[in-house]
Amino acid sequence: MSSAYLVGAVVAMAAVTYFLRALPFLFFGRREPPALVAYVARYLPPVIMTILVLNSFKGLKLDRAPWGLPELASAALVAALHAWKRNALVSIIGGTALYMALIRLL
Amino acid sequence: MERESIRSNGRSWAAALKATVPVLLGYTTLGAAFGLLLVNAGLPFWLAPLMSLVLYAGAAQFMAIGLLASGAGVLEMALLVLALNARHAVYGLSLLGRFEPCKRWRPYLVFGLTDETYGLLSTLDAPEGSDEAQREAFYAAVTLLNQAYWNLGTLAGALAGVAAKGIAGFDAAGLDFALTALFVVLLVEQLRSMRRPEPYLVAFAAAALAFLALGPERLLLAAILLSVAGILALRRRLP
């Protein structure tokens, strides 16, 4: 892993992020954004989060022990904790602790 | 005159300190998780503070760990960040008016527009009776403090990661599940605010299709592009 590759990738991602954050200030001024842009932007967050969660599970081996149980059970705990307490830290630490325990026990 | 301005800027900073306490708690711990995971993934220590300084985008930084560690293409990563952070392109829309008089700090205010900073700056305002300069000082203080918390956490986590490597028998296997957990948490938050089923179904179908057609390697970007197409196709059904 060369330093040039790492720095180059970080600079590219930083440039894209800054461009996105500056976009409204560059193009729209005080005008309303195009309706289509606002429409897609409204539905992107739930779409992206769903895909990111599914993407985390793409490597699961469901056909052999422990049948993806550590991942699925821990993710279920995270969701349950968060629906209940709505404290991101509690949810993340609780689910990660369960996962770390399950992969050692199962 | 000079003393007057220092005292009034002090009031803006005090208000910003108070407003950013929740971010202090969240950013230091999440930043520490980021630093720790980056070092654990076998990436060099210095990359963690560099990313928190120049990229400064939580979800993108976490996602980049795995991609950088596996040597993913720079263009692919840039496109993924484009899709992942596309939401930031709408944040500024509600801050155009507020940032308009902030000539000196505006480039940095725009740079620092994370989810949490946006949340604070779009919801709260400077202390009552603030003039234009004091408003700008308040916005700048909130943005600077938030990035300081994030960088503090990042540095602490990366140092802990380096230290843990020296401790015999330290077994961090499974710690990276914190990333999956973070995304599950954000999804639950989305489920609270976006109660229509369509976006989730579109995303699920797109991910399944991308997985079956292209396999796990290219899933993320393909699924996002397919979803955007799906959302556009639903234009007549969705408000």
PDB file of C-alpha atoms in Angstrom, chain A residues 44-87:
ATOM      1  CA  LEU A  44     -31.387   9.014  -1.051  1.00  0.00           C
ATOM      2  CA  PRO A  45     -30.679   8.762   2.710  1.00  0.00           C
ATOM      3  CA  PRO A  46     -33.039   5.806   3.420  1.00  0.00           C
ATOM      4  CA  VAL A  47     -31.901   4.116   0.196  1.00  0.00           C
ATOM      5  CA  ILE A  48     -28.191   4.501   1.007  1.00  0.00           C
ATOM      6  CA  MET A  49     -28.565   3.309   4.601  1.00  0.00           C
ATOM      7  CA  THR A  50     -30.482   0.200   3.494  1.00  0.00           C
ATOM      8  CA  ILE A  51     -27.795  -0.603   0.931  1.00  0.00           C
ATOM      9  CA  LEU A  52     -24.962  -0.004   3.412  1.00  0.00           C
ATOM     10  CA  VAL A  53     -26.532  -2.431   5.881  1.00  0.00           C
ATOM     11  CA  LEU A  54     -27.116  -5.077   3.183  1.00  0.00           C
ATOM     12  CA  ASN A  55     -23.575  -4.501   1.901  1.00  0.00           C
ATOM     13  CA  SER A  56     -22.218  -5.347   5.364  1.00  0.00           C
ATOM     14  CA  PHE A  57     -23.917  -8.761   5.100  1.00  0.00           C
ATOM     15  CA  LYS A  58     -22.821  -9.676   1.590  1.00  0.00           C
ATOM     16  CA  GLY A  59     -20.080 -11.988   2.843  1.00  0.00           C
ATOM     17  CA  LEU A  60     -22.323 -14.066   5.133  1.00  0.00           C
ATOM     18  CA  LYS A  61     -22.032 -17.835   4.818  1.00  0.00           C
ATOM     19  CA  LEU A  62     -25.600 -18.912   5.430  1.00  0.00           C
ATOM     20  CA  ASP A  63     -25.041 -22.520   4.332  1.00  0.00           C
ATOM     21  CA  ARG A  64     -22.638 -23.589   7.069  1.00  0.00           C
ATOM     22  CA  ALA A  65     -22.147 -23.149  10.823  1.00  0.00           C
ATOM     23  CA  PRO A  66     -22.722 -20.746  12.452  1.00  0.00           C
ATOM     24  CA  TRP A  67     -25.107 -19.829   9.575  1.00  0.00           C
ATOM     25  CA  GLY A  68     -24.549 -16.076   9.860  1.00  0.00           C
ATOM     26  CA  LEU A  69     -25.999 -16.139  13.349  1.00  0.00           C
ATOM     27  CA  PRO A  70     -23.423 -13.801  15.010  1.00  0.00           C
ATOM     28  CA  GLU A  71     -23.982 -11.071  12.405  1.00  0.00           C
ATOM     29  CA  LEU A  72     -27.775 -11.354  12.199  1.00  0.00           C
ATOM     30  CA  ALA A  73     -28.343 -11.691  15.957  1.00  0.00           C
ATOM     31  CA  SER A  74     -26.004  -8.786  16.748  1.00  0.00           C
ATOM     32  CA  ALA A  75     -27.577  -6.552  14.101  1.00  0.00           C
ATOM     33  CA  ALA A  76     -31.020  -7.427  15.493  1.00  0.00           C
ATOM     34  CA  LEU A  77     -29.810  -6.434  18.968  1.00  0.00           C
ATOM     35  CA  VAL A  78     -28.491  -3.105  17.619  1.00  0.00           C
ATOM     36  CA  ALA A  79     -31.836  -2.364  15.947  1.00  0.00           C
ATOM     37  CA  ALA A  80     -33.816  -3.381  19.046  1.00  0.00           C
ATOM     38  CA  LEU A  81     -31.609  -1.354  21.397  1.00  0.00           C
ATOM     39  CA  HIS A  82     -31.830   1.662  19.120  1.00  0.00           C
ATOM     40  CA  ALA A  83     -35.591   1.431  18.681  1.00  0.00           C
ATOM     41  CA  TRP A  84     -35.870   1.218  22.467  1.00  0.00           C
ATOM     42  CA  LYS A  85     -33.276   3.655  23.885  1.00  0.00           C
ATOM     43  CA  ARG A  86     -32.363   5.685  20.808  1.00  0.00           C
ATOM     44  CA  ASN A  87     -28.824   6.119  22.123  1.00  0.00           C
TER      45      ASN A  87
END
